[in-house]
mmCIF file of C-alpha atoms in Angstrom:
data_model
loop_
_atom_site.group_PDB
_atom_site.id
_atom_site.type_symbol
_atom_site.label_atom_id
_atom_site.label_comp_id
_atom_site.label_asym_id
_atom_site.label_seq_id
_atom_site.Cartn_x
_atom_site.Cartn_y
_atom_site.Cartn_z
ATOM 1 C CA MET J 101 9.798 -11.824 -3.871
ATOM 2 C CA SER J 102 6.985 -9.882 -5.545
ATOM 3 C CA GLU J 103 6.650 -7.936 -8.899
ATOM 4 C CA ALA J 104 7.561 -4.873 -6.901
ATOM 5 C CA ALA J 105 11.000 -6.141 -6.598
ATOM 6 C CA SER J 106 11.487 -4.862 -10.310
ATOM 7 C CA GLU J 107 10.784 -1.096 -9.192
ATOM 8 C CA MET J 108 13.466 1.703 -10.288
ATOM 9 C CA ARG J 109 16.425 1.168 -7.989
ATOM 10 C CA PHE J 110 18.360 4.158 -6.792
ATOM 11 C CA SER J 111 21.108 2.038 -4.597
ATOM 12 C CA GLN J 112 24.117 0.257 -6.178
ATOM 13 C CA ASN J 113 24.469 -2.013 -3.032
ATOM 14 C CA LEU J 114 23.083 -3.115 0.428
ATOM 15 C CA ILE J 115 25.309 -0.446 2.322
ATOM 16 C CA GLU J 116 23.250 2.085 0.478
ATOM 17 C CA HIS J 117 19.837 0.736 1.974
ATOM 18 C CA LEU J 118 21.214 1.614 5.487
ATOM 19 C CA PRO J 119 18.978 4.540 6.620
ATOM 20 C CA ASN J 120 21.879 7.043 7.294
ATOM 21 C CA GLN J 121 22.183 7.248 3.404
ATOM 22 C CA GLY J 122 20.166 9.789 1.921
ATOM 23 C CA PHE J 123 19.150 10.171 -1.719
ATOM 24 C CA ILE J 124 18.051 13.358 -3.258
ATOM 25 C CA ILE J 125 15.800 12.543 -6.207
ATOM 26 C CA ASN J 126 15.138 15.321 -8.950
ATOM 27 C CA GLY J 127 15.938 17.858 -6.271
ATOM 28 C CA ALA J 128 13.496 17.034 -3.799
ATOM 29 C CA ASP J 129 14.027 16.490 -0.087
ATOM 30 C CA PRO J 130 16.289 13.515 0.807
ATOM 31 C CA ILE J 131 14.738 9.995 1.351
ATOM 32 C CA THR J 132 15.949 6.810 2.600
ATOM 33 C CA LEU J 133 15.630 3.392 1.201
ATOM 34 C CA SER J 134 14.869 1.716 4.421
ATOM 35 C CA SER J 135 13.554 2.430 7.908
ATOM 36 C CA ALA J 136 16.141 0.059 9.482
ATOM 37 C CA VAL J 137 18.221 -2.831 8.499
ATOM 38 C CA VAL J 138 18.050 -5.645 11.050
ATOM 39 C CA ILE J 139 20.248 -8.780 12.106
ATOM 40 C CA GLY J 140 18.522 -11.282 14.107
ATOM 41 C CA ARG J 141 17.393 -14.891 14.339
ATOM 42 C CA VAL J 142 13.809 -16.221 13.705
ATOM 43 C CA VAL J 143 11.968 -17.144 16.882
ATOM 44 C CA ALA J 144 8.546 -17.965 15.628
ATOM 45 C CA VAL J 145 6.508 -18.264 12.496
ATOM 46 C CA SER J 146 2.775 -18.131 12.034
ATOM 47 C CA PRO J 147 0.346 -17.522 9.288
ATOM 48 C CA GLY J 148 -0.240 -13.946 8.145
ATOM 49 C CA SER J 149 -2.579 -13.106 5.258
ATOM 50 C CA ALA J 150 -3.323 -14.708 1.891
ATOM 51 C CA TYR J 151 -4.939 -13.751 -1.326
ATOM 52 C CA ALA J 152 -6.566 -15.172 -4.437
ATOM 53 C CA LEU J 153 -8.295 -13.931 -7.521
ATOM 54 C CA PRO J 154 -12.090 -13.668 -7.241
ATOM 55 C CA ASP J 155 -13.845 -16.586 -8.735
ATOM 56 C CA GLY J 156 -10.552 -17.794 -10.069
ATOM 57 C CA ARG J 157 -10.772 -15.126 -12.735
ATOM 58 C CA GLN J 158 -7.259 -14.362 -14.299
ATOM 59 C CA ASP J 159 -8.476 -11.193 -15.611
ATOM 60 C CA ALA J 160 -9.424 -9.681 -12.051
ATOM 61 C CA ALA J 161 -8.033 -6.361 -11.445
ATOM 62 C CA ARG J 162 -7.723 -7.051 -7.520
ATOM 63 C CA SER J 163 -7.129 -10.023 -5.398
ATOM 64 C CA VAL J 164 -9.195 -10.703 -2.586
ATOM 65 C CA PRO J 165 -8.178 -12.076 1.005
ATOM 66 C CA VAL J 166 -8.762 -15.688 1.888
ATOM 67 C CA PRO J 167 -7.847 -17.913 4.819
ATOM 68 C CA PHE J 168 -4.099 -18.612 5.063
ATOM 69 C CA ASP J 169 -4.606 -22.503 4.259
ATOM 70 C CA SER J 170 -7.154 -21.822 1.445
ATOM 71 C CA PRO J 171 -6.208 -24.109 -1.675
ATOM 72 C CA ASP J 172 -7.240 -21.081 -3.634
ATOM 73 C CA ALA J 173 -4.513 -18.919 -2.226
ATOM 74 C CA LEU J 174 -2.115 -17.716 -5.104
ATOM 75 C CA TRP J 175 0.397 -15.890 -2.525
ATOM 76 C CA ARG J 176 0.659 -15.503 1.032
ATOM 77 C CA VAL J 177 2.360 -13.424 3.688
ATOM 78 C CA ALA J 178 3.697 -15.328 6.751
ATOM 79 C CA ARG J 179 4.213 -13.582 9.972
ATOM 80 C CA VAL J 180 7.867 -13.932 11.008
ATOM 81 C CA GLU J 181 9.115 -12.926 14.680
ATOM 82 C CA ILE J 182 12.868 -12.072 14.870
ATOM 83 C CA GLU J 183 14.845 -11.785 17.991
ATOM 84 C CA ILE J 184 17.125 -8.686 17.126
ATOM 85 C CA GLU J 185 20.872 -8.972 17.332
ATOM 86 C CA ALA J 186 21.815 -5.747 15.544
ATOM 87 C CA TRP J 187 19.796 -2.712 14.656
ATOM 88 C CA PHE J 188 20.553 -0.108 12.214
ATOM 89 C CA GLY J 189 17.924 2.334 12.439
ATOM 90 C CA ASP J 190 16.555 5.397 14.232
ATOM 91 C CA GLY J 191 15.728 4.971 17.975
ATOM 92 C CA PRO J 192 16.488 2.249 20.303
ATOM 93 C CA SER J 193 16.414 -1.384 18.993
ATOM 94 C CA PRO J 194 13.242 -3.312 20.199
ATOM 95 C CA ALA J 195 14.030 -6.839 21.618
ATOM 96 C CA THR J 196 11.931 -8.579 18.814
ATOM 97 C CA LEU J 197 10.346 -7.535 15.555
ATOM 98 C CA GLN J 198 7.839 -8.927 13.262
ATOM 99 C CA VAL J 199 8.096 -9.025 9.609
ATOM 100 C CA GLY J 200 5.900 -10.298 6.514
ATOM 101 C CA ALA J 201 7.663 -12.991 4.410
ATOM 102 C CA PHE J 202 6.124 -13.342 0.994
ATOM 103 C CA VAL J 203 5.685 -16.929 0.252
ATOM 104 C CA PRO J 204 3.931 -17.274 -3.254
ATOM 105 C CA HIS J 205 3.231 -20.928 -4.545
ATOM 106 C CA PRO J 206 0.669 -22.505 -6.947
ATOM 107 C CA ALA J 207 -2.756 -22.840 -5.760
ATOM 108 C CA GLY J 208 -3.815 -26.016 -4.121
ATOM 109 C CA LEU J 209 -1.044 -26.004 -1.347
ATOM 110 C CA ASP J 210 -1.753 -24.967 2.212
ATOM 111 C CA GLY J 211 1.341 -23.061 3.185
ATOM 112 C CA ASP J 212 2.597 -25.410 5.700
ATOM 113 C CA ALA J 213 5.908 -26.115 4.004
ATOM 114 C CA GLU J 214 6.602 -22.496 3.649
ATOM 115 C CA LEU J 215 6.126 -21.880 7.311
ATOM 116 C CA GLU J 216 8.369 -24.682 8.203
ATOM 117 C CA GLY J 217 11.082 -23.544 5.919
ATOM 118 C CA LEU J 218 11.019 -19.961 7.313
ATOM 119 C CA ALA J 219 11.168 -21.232 10.971
ATOM 120 C CA LYS J 220 14.400 -23.080 10.041
ATOM 121 C CA LEU J 221 16.262 -20.135 8.626
ATOM 122 C CA GLY J 222 18.061 -19.200 11.757
ATOM 123 C CA ARG J 223 20.395 -16.030 11.596
ATOM 124 C CA LEU J 224 19.097 -13.592 8.918
ATOM 125 C CA ILE J 225 19.197 -9.926 7.698
ATOM 126 C CA VAL J 226 16.179 -7.947 6.818
ATOM 127 C CA VAL J 227 15.797 -4.516 5.104
ATOM 128 C CA LEU J 228 12.659 -2.940 6.160
ATOM 129 C CA ASP J 229 10.667 -0.742 3.718
ATOM 130 C CA PRO J 230 10.547 2.703 4.806
ATOM 131 C CA ASP J 231 6.897 3.646 3.749
ATOM 132 C CA ARG J 232 4.795 0.589 3.319
ATOM 133 C CA THR J 233 2.611 -0.993 5.932
ATOM 134 C CA TYR J 234 0.030 -4.083 5.940
ATOM 135 C CA SER J 235 -3.395 -3.359 6.228
ATOM 136 C CA TRP J 236 -4.151 -6.550 8.109
ATOM 137 C CA ASP J 237 -1.685 -5.731 10.898
ATOM 138 C CA GLU J 238 0.349 -2.588 11.101
ATOM 139 C CA ASP J 239 2.600 -4.146 13.720
ATOM 140 C CA VAL J 240 4.141 -6.533 10.962
ATOM 141 C CA GLN J 241 6.900 -4.698 9.118
ATOM 142 C CA VAL J 242 7.136 -4.797 5.327
ATOM 143 C CA ILE J 243 10.351 -6.128 3.805
ATOM 144 C CA ALA J 244 11.850 -3.725 1.151
ATOM 145 C CA ARG J 245 11.877 -4.335 -2.608
ATOM 146 C CA GLY J 246 8.821 -6.513 -2.580
ATOM 147 C CA GLY J 247 9.852 -8.795 0.082
ATOM 148 C CA ALA J 248 13.119 -9.667 -1.778
ATOM 149 C CA LEU J 249 15.563 -8.170 0.823
ATOM 150 C CA LEU J 250 15.295 -10.935 3.373
ATOM 151 C CA GLY J 251 18.821 -12.541 3.354
ATOM 152 C CA ASP J 252 20.814 -15.220 5.176
ATOM 153 C CA ILE J 253 24.046 -15.069 6.953
ATOM 154 C CA ASP J 254 26.693 -17.819 7.048
ATOM 155 C CA SER J 255 29.105 -18.555 9.903
ATOM 156 C CA SER J 256 31.731 -16.186 8.370
ATOM 157 C CA GLY J 257 29.279 -13.082 8.539
ATOM 158 C CA ALA J 258 28.872 -13.239 4.694
ATOM 159 C CA VAL J 259 25.337 -12.041 3.578
ATOM 160 C CA GLY J 260 23.195 -13.487 0.637
ATOM 161 C CA PHE J 261 19.830 -12.765 -0.619
ATOM 162 C CA PRO J 262 18.391 -15.668 -2.454
ATOM 163 C CA ALA J 263 15.295 -13.960 -3.762
ATOM 164 C CA LEU J 264 17.681 -11.524 -5.726
ATOM 165 C CA GLY J 265 19.111 -14.682 -7.768
ATOM 166 C CA VAL J 266 22.171 -13.690 -9.758
ATOM 167 C CA GLU J 267 22.043 -10.195 -8.590
ATOM 168 C CA SER J 268 22.657 -10.986 -4.947
ATOM 169 C CA ARG J 269 26.422 -10.963 -5.251
ATOM 170 C CA ARG J 270 26.342 -7.543 -6.945
ATOM 171 C CA PHE J 271 23.958 -6.070 -4.457
ATOM 172 C CA VAL J 272 25.844 -7.380 -1.306
ATOM 173 C CA ASP J 273 29.158 -6.471 -2.808
ATOM 174 C CA ASP J 274 31.177 -8.655 -0.253
ATOM 175 C CA ALA J 275 29.619 -6.712 2.570
ATOM 176 C CA THR J 276 29.606 -8.434 6.016
ATOM 177 C CA VAL J 277 27.738 -7.860 9.207
ATOM 178 C CA ASP J 278 31.067 -5.979 10.357
ATOM 179 C CA ASP J 279 31.058 -3.821 7.129
ATOM 180 C CA LEU J 280 27.339 -2.873 8.108
ATOM 181 C CA LYS J 281 28.356 -1.811 11.493
ATOM 182 C CA ALA J 282 31.231 0.377 10.250
ATOM 183 C CA ALA J 283 28.973 2.160 7.598
ATOM 184 C CA TRP J 284 26.387 2.772 10.282
ATOM 185 C CA SER J 285 28.841 4.669 12.288
ATOM 186 C CA MET J 286 29.563 7.216 9.344
ATOM 187 C CA SER J 287 27.640 10.101 8.166
ATOM 188 C CA PRO J 288 27.735 9.895 4.137
ATOM 189 C CA GLU J 289 26.739 12.694 1.908
ATOM 190 C CA SER J 290 23.467 12.399 0.134
ATOM 191 C CA ILE J 291 23.617 10.873 -3.292
ATOM 192 C CA THR J 292 21.917 12.941 -5.921
ATOM 193 C CA ILE J 293 19.645 11.086 -8.612
ATOM 194 C CA ASP J 294 18.498 12.749 -11.584
ATOM 195 C CA VAL J 295 15.537 10.781 -13.324
ATOM 196 C CA ASP J 296 14.296 11.515 -16.638
ATOM 197 C CA MET J 297 10.531 10.959 -16.275
ATOM 198 C CA GLU J 298 9.743 10.221 -19.832
ATOM 199 C CA THR J 299 12.564 7.562 -20.507
ATOM 200 C CA GLY J 300 13.077 6.322 -16.754
ATOM 201 C CA VAL J 301 16.819 6.808 -17.252
ATOM 202 C CA LEU J 302 18.741 8.013 -14.086
ATOM 203 C CA GLU J 303 22.039 9.584 -13.302
ATOM 204 C CA ARG J 304 23.733 9.466 -10.061
ATOM 205 C CA SER J 305 26.170 12.327 -8.823
#
C-alpha cells in the first residue's frame, strides 16, 4: 500500500465501501467510496509501471518512470488480471478485470518475486477506487485506499486485507462474501459526514 492509504476515512467497515452506500460530505451531493467491489481469481500477472527518483535524489519532488525491471525502481505497479466470480457494482459484470497491484520494495531488485507472489494469490477481493485512473493504461483499474484494499479470502469465505495490518479485523468486521451479497441487495440510507476543515475532525450521523 502507498501513503495514500492514510487519507481521511469516511467508512467504518468493508460493507460501507459497496457502491450502493452513499456519503454526504458537508452537505455536498452523495459520493461512494468505490466503483465496485469484486470477488475473483487471479488468472495472469504481468509488469505494469515502475518509478524512481531522478538521479537518485532523495529530495526530488516527483518520481520518474523507469522500466519495470530497473534496479533503480523504488516502487512498481503490477498488472493483475482477475476472472470475476462476483461483481458488486453498476452495470453488468465483465468476465475479467485488470487491476494495478502496488508492489514497493528496495531498489536493486527486479520485481520478479512480487509478480510470482501475486500470481499465487488465488481467490481474492478487490475494492476499486471510484475516481483515480492510471495514466499509463486506463484499462487497468486502481485499487482503493492507495492499493491497500486488495484482500484474500479463505475456504470459509472469511475476508482479510493484509496491507491494513492490525486494522484489517476492524475494517472487515467479520464480513463474509455472503454478507457482501446480502448488503448489496439493500438500499441503505446515505451517511452524513460533517468535516471541520480546520481541524480535520469529522462527525457521522
